[in-house]
Short mmCIF file of C-alpha atoms and ligand atoms in Angstrom, two decimals:
data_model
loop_
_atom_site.label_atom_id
_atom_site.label_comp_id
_atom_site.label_asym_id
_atom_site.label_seq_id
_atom_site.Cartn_x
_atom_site.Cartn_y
_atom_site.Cartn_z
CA UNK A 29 24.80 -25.01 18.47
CA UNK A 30 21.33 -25.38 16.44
CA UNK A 31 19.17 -22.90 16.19
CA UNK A 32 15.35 -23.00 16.42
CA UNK A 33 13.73 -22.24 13.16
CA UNK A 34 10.58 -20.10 13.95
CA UNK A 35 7.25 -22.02 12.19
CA UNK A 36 6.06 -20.32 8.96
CA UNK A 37 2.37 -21.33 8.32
CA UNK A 38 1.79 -23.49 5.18
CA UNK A 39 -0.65 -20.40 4.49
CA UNK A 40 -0.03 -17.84 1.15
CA UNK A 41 0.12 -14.36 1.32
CA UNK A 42 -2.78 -14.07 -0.26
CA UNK A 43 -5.04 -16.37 2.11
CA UNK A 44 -3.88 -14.31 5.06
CA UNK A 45 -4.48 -10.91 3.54
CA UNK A 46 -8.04 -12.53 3.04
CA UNK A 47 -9.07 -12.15 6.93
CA UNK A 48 -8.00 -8.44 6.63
CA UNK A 49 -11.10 -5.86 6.58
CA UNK A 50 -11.40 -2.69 5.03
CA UNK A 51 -13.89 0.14 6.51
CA UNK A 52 -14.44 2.76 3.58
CA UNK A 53 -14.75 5.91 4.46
CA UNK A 54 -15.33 6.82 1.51
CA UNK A 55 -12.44 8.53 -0.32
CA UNK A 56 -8.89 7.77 -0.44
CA UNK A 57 -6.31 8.60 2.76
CA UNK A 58 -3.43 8.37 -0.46
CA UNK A 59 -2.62 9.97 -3.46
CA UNK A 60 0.44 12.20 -4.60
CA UNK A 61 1.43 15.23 -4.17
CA UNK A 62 2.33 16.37 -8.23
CA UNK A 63 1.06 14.00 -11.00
CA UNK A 64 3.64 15.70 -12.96
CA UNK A 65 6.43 13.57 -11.08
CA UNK A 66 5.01 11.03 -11.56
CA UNK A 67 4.77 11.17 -15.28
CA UNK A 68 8.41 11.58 -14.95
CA UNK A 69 9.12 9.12 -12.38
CA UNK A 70 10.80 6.22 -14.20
CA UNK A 71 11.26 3.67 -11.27
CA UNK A 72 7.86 3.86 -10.05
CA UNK A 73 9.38 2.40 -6.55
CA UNK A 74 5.74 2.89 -4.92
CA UNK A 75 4.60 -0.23 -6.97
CA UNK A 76 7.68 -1.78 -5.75
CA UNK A 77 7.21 -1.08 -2.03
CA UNK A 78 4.03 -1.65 -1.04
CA UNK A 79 3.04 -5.00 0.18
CA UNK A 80 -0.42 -4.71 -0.88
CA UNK A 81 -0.12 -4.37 -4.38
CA UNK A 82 -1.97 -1.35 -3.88
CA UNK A 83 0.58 0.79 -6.27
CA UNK A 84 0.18 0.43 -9.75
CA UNK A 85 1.14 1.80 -13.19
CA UNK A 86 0.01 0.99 -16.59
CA UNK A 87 2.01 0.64 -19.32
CA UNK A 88 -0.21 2.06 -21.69
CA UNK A 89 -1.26 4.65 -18.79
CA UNK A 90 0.69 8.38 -18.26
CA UNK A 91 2.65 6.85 -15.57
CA UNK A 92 0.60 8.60 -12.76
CA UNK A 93 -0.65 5.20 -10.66
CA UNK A 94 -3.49 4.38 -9.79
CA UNK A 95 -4.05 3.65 -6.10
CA UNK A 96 -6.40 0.75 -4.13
CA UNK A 97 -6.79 2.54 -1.30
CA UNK A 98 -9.17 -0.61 -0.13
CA UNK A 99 -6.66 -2.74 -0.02
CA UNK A 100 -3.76 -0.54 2.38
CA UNK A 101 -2.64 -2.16 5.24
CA UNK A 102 -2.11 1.60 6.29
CA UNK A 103 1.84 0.16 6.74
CA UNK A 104 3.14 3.70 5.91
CA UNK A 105 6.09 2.02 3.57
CA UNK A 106 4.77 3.98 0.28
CA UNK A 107 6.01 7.18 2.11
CA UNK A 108 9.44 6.39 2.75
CA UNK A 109 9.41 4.22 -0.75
CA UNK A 110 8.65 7.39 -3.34
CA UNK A 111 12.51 8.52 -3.62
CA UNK A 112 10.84 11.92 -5.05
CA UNK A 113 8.51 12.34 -1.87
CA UNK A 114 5.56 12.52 -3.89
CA UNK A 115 3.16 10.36 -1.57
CA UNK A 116 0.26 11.93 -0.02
CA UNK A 117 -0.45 9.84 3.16
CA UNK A 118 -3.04 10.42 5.79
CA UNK A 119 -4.82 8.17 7.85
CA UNK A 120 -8.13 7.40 7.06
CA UNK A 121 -10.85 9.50 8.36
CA UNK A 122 -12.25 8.49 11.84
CA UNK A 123 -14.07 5.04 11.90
CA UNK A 124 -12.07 4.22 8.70
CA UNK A 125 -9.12 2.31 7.59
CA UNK A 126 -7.88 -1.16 7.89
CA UNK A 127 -9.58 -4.10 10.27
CA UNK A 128 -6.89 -6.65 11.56
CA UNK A 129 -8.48 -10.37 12.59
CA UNK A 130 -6.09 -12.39 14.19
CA UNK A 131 -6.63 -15.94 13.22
S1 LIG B 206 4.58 8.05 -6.24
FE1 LIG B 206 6.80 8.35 -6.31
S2 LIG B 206 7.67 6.34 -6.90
FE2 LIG B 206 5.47 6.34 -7.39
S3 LIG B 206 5.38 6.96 -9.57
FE3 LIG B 206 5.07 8.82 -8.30
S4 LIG B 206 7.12 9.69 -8.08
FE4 LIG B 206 7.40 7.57 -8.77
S1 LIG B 207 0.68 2.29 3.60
FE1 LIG B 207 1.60 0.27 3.14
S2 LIG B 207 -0.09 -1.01 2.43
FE2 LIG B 207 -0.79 1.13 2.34
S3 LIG B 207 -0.35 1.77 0.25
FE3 LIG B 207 1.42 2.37 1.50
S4 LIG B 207 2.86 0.64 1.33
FE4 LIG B 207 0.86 -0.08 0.63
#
C-alpha cells in the first residue's frame, strides 16, 4: 500500500516567516522570571526551543538572553522549553502581538 506524501513548498523557513507581521505594543510580553538562573542555566534550552530564533545568549554575555520579542510567533513553546521555569510569558497587550497572512 503507498502512501500519499503531503506537498512541502519549495519555500525556506525564512521566506515564509517573511509574510508574518508584528504589531508592537511597545514593550515585551517575555522575559524571565530570575536573571540569576539564568546566569546559572548551562543548557540555555530557550535558544533551543523557540522556532523564531527569538532566544539568544552571548558567549561573551552573563548568560541572561536577550529576547526579540518582534519576532514571537506567540507559539508558547519557550514556556514549556525553560526546564527551570524561568519564562515570563504573557500575551501581548491588546491590539498587539503577531499578524498571520496566509499566502
Ligand atoms: S530562560 Fe530558562 S533555559 Fe533560558 S537561559 Fe534562562 S533558565 Fe536557561
Ligand atoms: S512563544 Fe514561541 S515564538 Fe515566541 S519566543 Fe516563545 S518559543 Fe519563540
Amino acid at each position: 500500500m503507498s502512501t500519499a506524501q503531503p506537498h512541502v513548498p519549495d519555500v525556506s523557513i525564512e521566506d515564509r516567516l517573511y509574510t508574518v507581521k508584528y504589531r508592537d505594543a511597545g514593550e515585551s510580553h517575555l522575559g524571565v522570571k530570575d536573571p540569576d538562573i539564568c546566569v546559572e542555566c548551562t543548557s540555555n534550552e530557550c535558544t533551543q526551543v523557540c522556532p523564531a530564533a527569538v532566544w539568544t545568549v552571548e558567549d561573551d554575555s552573563d548568560g541572561v538572553p536577550s529576547i526579540a520579542y518582534e519576532n514571537c510567533l506567540e507559539c508558547g513553546t519557550c514556556r514549556f522549553g525553560c526546564p527551570h521555569d524561568n519564562v515570563r510569558w504573557e500575551y501581548p497587550k491588546t491590539g498587539g502581538g503577531v499578524v498571520f497572512k496566509q499566502g
